[in-house]
Each structure stands twice: as C-alpha cells, then as structure tokens.
C-alpha atoms as a PDB file:
ATOM      1  CA  MET A   1      74.700  79.323 199.187  1.00  0.00           C
ATOM      2  CA  ASN A   2      72.662  81.962 197.172  1.00  0.00           C
ATOM      3  CA  ARG A   3      74.134  84.871 198.470  1.00  0.00           C
ATOM      4  CA  PHE A   4      77.486  83.412 198.114  1.00  0.00           C
ATOM      5  CA  GLY A   5      76.849  83.218 194.224  1.00  0.00           C
ATOM      6  CA  ALA A   6      75.140  86.311 194.472  1.00  0.00           C
ATOM      7  CA  ARG A   7      78.598  87.673 195.564  1.00  0.00           C
ATOM      8  CA  ILE A   8      80.743  85.293 193.000  1.00  0.00           C
ATOM      9  CA  PHE A   9      78.405  86.836 190.256  1.00  0.00           C
ATOM     10  CA  GLY A  10      78.948  90.532 191.628  1.00  0.00           C
ATOM     11  CA  LEU A  11      82.836  90.183 191.902  1.00  0.00           C
ATOM     12  CA  THR A  12      82.882  88.630 188.412  1.00  0.00           C
ATOM     13  CA  LEU A  13      80.764  91.359 187.079  1.00  0.00           C
ATOM     14  CA  PHE A  14      83.272  94.014 188.407  1.00  0.00           C
ATOM     15  CA  VAL A  15      86.206  92.248 187.445  1.00  0.00           C
ATOM     16  CA  PHE A  16      84.619  91.960 183.198  1.00  0.00           C
ATOM     17  CA  LEU A  17      83.686  95.773 184.342  1.00  0.00           C
ATOM     18  CA  VAL A  18      87.556  96.920 185.094  1.00  0.00           C
ATOM     19  CA  LEU A  19      88.948  95.046 182.216  1.00  0.00           C
ATOM     20  CA  ALA A  20      86.632  96.720 179.560  1.00  0.00           C
ATOM     21  CA  VAL A  21      87.596 100.178 181.077  1.00  0.00           C
ATOM     22  CA  ALA A  22      91.258  98.878 181.349  1.00  0.00           C
ATOM     23  CA  VAL A  23      91.413  97.655 177.269  1.00  0.00           C
ATOM     24  CA  GLN A  24      89.748 100.205 175.488  1.00  0.00           C
ATOM     25  CA  PRO A  25      92.046 102.915 175.416  1.00  0.00           C
ATOM     26  CA  ALA A  26      94.585  99.970 174.954  1.00  0.00           C
ATOM     27  CA  MET A  27      92.894  99.368 172.144  1.00  0.00           C
ATOM     28  CA  ALA A  28      92.653 102.732 170.646  1.00  0.00           C
ATOM     29  CA  GLN A  29      95.889 103.116 171.342  1.00  0.00           C
ATOM     30  CA  PRO A  30      97.792 101.686 168.157  1.00  0.00           C
ATOM     31  CA  ASP A  31      95.976 103.694 166.159  1.00  0.00           C
ATOM     32  CA  GLN A  32      96.952 107.114 167.470  1.00  0.00           C
ATOM     33  CA  ALA A  33     100.763 105.636 167.691  1.00  0.00           C
ATOM     34  CA  LYS A  34     100.151 105.527 163.885  1.00  0.00           C
ATOM     35  CA  HIS A  35      99.157 109.176 163.333  1.00  0.00           C
ATOM     36  CA  ILE A  36     102.220 110.136 165.429  1.00  0.00           C
ATOM     37  CA  PHE A  37     104.205 108.005 163.397  1.00  0.00           C
ATOM     38  CA  HIS A  38     103.371 109.616 160.269  1.00  0.00           C
ATOM     39  CA  ARG A  39     104.092 113.346 161.367  1.00  0.00           C
ATOM     40  CA  LEU A  40     107.639 111.979 161.749  1.00  0.00           C
ATOM     41  CA  ILE A  41     108.075 110.989 158.191  1.00  0.00           C
ATOM     42  CA  PRO A  42     111.517 111.770 157.190  1.00  0.00           C
ATOM     43  CA  ALA A  43     112.015 114.016 154.467  1.00  0.00           C
ATOM     44  CA  GLY A  44     112.577 112.350 151.222  1.00  0.00           C
ATOM     45  CA  ASP A  45     110.288 109.192 152.499  1.00  0.00           C
ATOM     46  CA  THR A  46     107.171 108.389 150.791  1.00  0.00           C
ATOM     47  CA  CYS A  47     104.190 105.838 151.924  1.00  0.00           C
ATOM     48  CA  ALA A  48     106.499 103.174 149.723  1.00  0.00           C
ATOM     49  CA  SER A  49     108.885 103.479 152.080  1.00  0.00           C
ATOM     50  CA  CYS A  50     107.368 102.101 154.865  1.00  0.00           C
ATOM     51  CA  HIS A  51     104.182 100.343 153.244  1.00  0.00           C
ATOM     52  CA  LYS A  52     105.919  98.743 150.554  1.00  0.00           C
ATOM     53  CA  ALA A  53     103.686  95.863 150.188  1.00  0.00           C
ATOM     54  CA  ILE A  54     100.577  97.999 150.350  1.00  0.00           C
ATOM     55  CA  TYR A  55     102.340 100.208 147.733  1.00  0.00           C
ATOM     56  CA  ASP A  56     102.504  97.498 145.495  1.00  0.00           C
ATOM     57  CA  GLN A  57      99.069  96.358 145.801  1.00  0.00           C
ATOM     58  CA  TRP A  58      97.970  99.815 144.828  1.00  0.00           C
ATOM     59  CA  LYS A  59     100.268 100.447 141.963  1.00  0.00           C
ATOM     60  CA  ALA A  60      98.502  97.405 140.612  1.00  0.00           C
ATOM     61  CA  SER A  61      94.865  99.052 141.395  1.00  0.00           C
ATOM     62  CA  PRO A  62      92.525 101.478 139.294  1.00  0.00           C
ATOM     63  CA  HIS A  63      93.356 103.886 141.439  1.00  0.00           C
ATOM     64  CA  ALA A  64      97.162 104.066 140.785  1.00  0.00           C
ATOM     65  CA  THR A  65      96.280 104.009 137.006  1.00  0.00           C
ATOM     66  CA  ASN A  66      94.185 107.117 137.266  1.00  0.00           C
ATOM     67  CA  GLY A  67      96.627 108.912 139.629  1.00  0.00           C
ATOM     68  CA  VAL A  68      94.699 108.765 142.926  1.00  0.00           C
ATOM     69  CA  GLU A  69      97.552 109.129 144.984  1.00  0.00           C
ATOM     70  CA  CYS A  70      97.922 107.226 148.573  1.00  0.00           C
ATOM     71  CA  THR A  71      97.131 111.206 150.361  1.00  0.00           C
ATOM     72  CA  VAL A  72      93.737 111.721 148.066  1.00  0.00           C
ATOM     73  CA  CYS A  73      91.805 108.971 150.355  1.00  0.00           C
ATOM     74  CA  HIS A  74      94.081 109.085 153.574  1.00  0.00           C
ATOM     75  CA  GLY A  75      95.131 112.807 153.093  1.00  0.00           C
ATOM     76  CA  GLU A  76      98.474 114.496 154.679  1.00  0.00           C
ATOM     77  CA  THR A  77     100.803 112.237 156.941  1.00  0.00           C
ATOM     78  CA  THR A  78     101.254 115.466 158.596  1.00  0.00           C
ATOM     79  CA  ALA A  79      97.268 116.543 158.882  1.00  0.00           C
ATOM     80  CA  PRO A  80      95.774 115.921 162.460  1.00  0.00           C
ATOM     81  CA  ASP A  81      92.835 114.603 160.301  1.00  0.00           C
ATOM     82  CA  PHE A  82      95.266 111.457 158.613  1.00  0.00           C
ATOM     83  CA  ALA A  83      92.728 108.774 158.106  1.00  0.00           C
ATOM     84  CA  GLY A  84      94.362 105.071 158.489  1.00  0.00           C
ATOM     85  CA  THR A  85      91.328 104.010 157.551  1.00  0.00           C
ATOM     86  CA  PRO A  86      89.161 106.682 154.945  1.00  0.00           C
ATOM     87  CA  GLY A  87      85.451 107.122 155.590  1.00  0.00           C
ATOM     88  CA  LEU A  88      82.706 106.481 153.352  1.00  0.00           C
ATOM     89  CA  SER A  89      82.732 110.532 153.070  1.00  0.00           C
ATOM     90  CA  THR A  90      86.243 110.110 150.953  1.00  0.00           C
ATOM     91  CA  CYS A  91      84.862 107.539 148.539  1.00  0.00           C
ATOM     92  CA  ASP A  92      81.339 109.641 147.840  1.00  0.00           C
ATOM     93  CA  ASN A  93      83.796 112.383 146.437  1.00  0.00           C
ATOM     94  CA  CYS A  94      84.759 110.338 143.503  1.00  0.00           C
ATOM     95  CA  HIS A  95      82.210 107.357 143.517  1.00  0.00           C
ATOM     96  CA  GLY A  96      79.238 109.643 144.508  1.00  0.00           C
ATOM     97  CA  ASP A  97      76.468 107.137 142.379  1.00  0.00           C
ATOM     98  CA  GLN A  98      78.137 104.294 144.215  1.00  0.00           C
ATOM     99  CA  VAL A  99      78.146 105.200 147.682  1.00  0.00           C
ATOM    100  CA  ALA A 100      74.767 106.605 146.931  1.00  0.00           C
ATOM    101  CA  GLN A 101      73.310 102.728 145.763  1.00  0.00           C
ATOM    102  CA  LEU A 102      74.900 101.773 148.930  1.00  0.00           C
ATOM    103  CA  LYS A 103      73.682 103.947 151.714  1.00  0.00           C
ATOM    104  CA  SER A 104      70.012 102.839 149.980  1.00  0.00           C
ATOM    105  CA  ASP A 105      70.293  99.278 150.215  1.00  0.00           C
ATOM    106  CA  PRO A 106      69.015  98.502 153.960  1.00  0.00           C
ATOM    107  CA  PHE A 107      71.152  95.094 153.868  1.00  0.00           C
ATOM    108  CA  MET A 108      74.605  97.549 153.439  1.00  0.00           C
ATOM    109  CA  LYS A 109      73.672  99.714 156.448  1.00  0.00           C
ATOM    110  CA  GLY A 110      76.461 100.671 158.393  1.00  0.00           C
ATOM    111  CA  LYS A 111      79.234  98.808 155.861  1.00  0.00           C
ATOM    112  CA  THR A 112      81.749 100.986 153.824  1.00  0.00           C
ATOM    113  CA  CYS A 113      83.217 100.334 150.626  1.00  0.00           C
ATOM    114  CA  VAL A 114      85.719  98.479 152.276  1.00  0.00           C
ATOM    115  CA  SER A 115      83.668  96.278 153.754  1.00  0.00           C
ATOM    116  CA  CYS A 116      83.534  94.178 150.697  1.00  0.00           C
ATOM    117  CA  HIS A 117      86.016  95.355 149.020  1.00  0.00           C
ATOM    118  CA  GLN A 118      90.173  95.234 150.175  1.00  0.00           C
ATOM    119  CA  ALA A 119      91.444  98.577 150.138  1.00  0.00           C
ATOM    120  CA  HIS A 120      94.419  98.370 147.898  1.00  0.00           C
ATOM    121  CA  ILE A 121      93.391  95.365 146.112  1.00  0.00           C
ATOM    122  CA  PHE A 122      90.383  95.767 143.721  1.00  0.00           C
ATOM    123  CA  VAL A 123      88.839  95.178 140.216  1.00  0.00           C
ATOM    124  CA  GLU A 124      86.892  97.725 138.324  1.00  0.00           C
ATOM    125  CA  HIS A 125      82.988  96.737 138.007  1.00  0.00           C
ATOM    126  CA  LYS A 126      82.017  95.163 135.184  1.00  0.00           C
ATOM    127  CA  LYS A 127      78.068  95.386 134.448  1.00  0.00           C
ATOM    128  CA  ALA A 128      76.762  92.055 133.852  1.00  0.00           C
ATOM    129  CA  ALA A 129      75.377  90.848 130.376  1.00  0.00           C
ATOM    130  CA  PRO A 130      71.980  90.505 130.475  1.00  0.00           C
ATOM    131  CA  ALA A 131      70.497  87.404 131.209  1.00  0.00           C
ATOM    132  CA  PRO A 132      69.453  85.244 127.710  1.00  0.00           C
ATOM    133  CA  LYS A 133      65.622  85.359 127.077  1.00  0.00           C
END
C-alpha cells in the first residue's frame, strides 16, 4: 500500500507540473495578443475607438486635465515596448517624489502606484489638515 501511495503521489506531481508548464504560455498569450492588436490600429482610430469606457474614465482624471495622453504612460502603440500596464519607472518620470516615497516604505515593497490607485480613475492627493491639539 505504501508503494502504491508513492506512485499515486508521483503521478499526481507529474501531472501538476505538466499542467503548470502548459498553462504558463496561455497566461502570457493575452498580453502578447494585445501588443499585436495594437500594432494594427487602423489609420484615424484612437485609443477611445476600442477603449471607450477607459478613455471616459481617463478623461475625468487629473492626467487628462493636464494633457497627459495615453501614449505618455503606455508608449506608442506601434512600438515594441508598448506597455499595456506601465511600470513604476513610467510614473517616476513625472511623480519622482511620490515614487521615491513608495520605494522607501518597507510596507509597499513590490507594489506600484496602481496597487492602490486605479490606473484611469484617481483623484489628486490632498494633504490632511493637521490634527487638533
């Protein structure tokens, strides 16, 4: 019985590893597909043509108010380094103080701006009034 259990365990482990390897490319595929699709945007179309809801959210944000277009954060759609989800270094270009604060906080290790702030729906930070004494 002990030998039978070991064989079942080994077989189960093998199946799990095969499935894990098979799923990995499938998980990466949607991100790659987005990049291929974005390279084929027809002339005259914009981000809003396909991403209307996200564009409307962005339009109401401080980024839109300050003229920060989609390509500032995501890059040119035809570029090989187009970022569906921009990295922290992108935020650092304009928000250096906030990124430095985020990087220095041990609690925030491994997090980015969008870990707490939704990418296209956010409001400006307001400094809290000092606590009454």
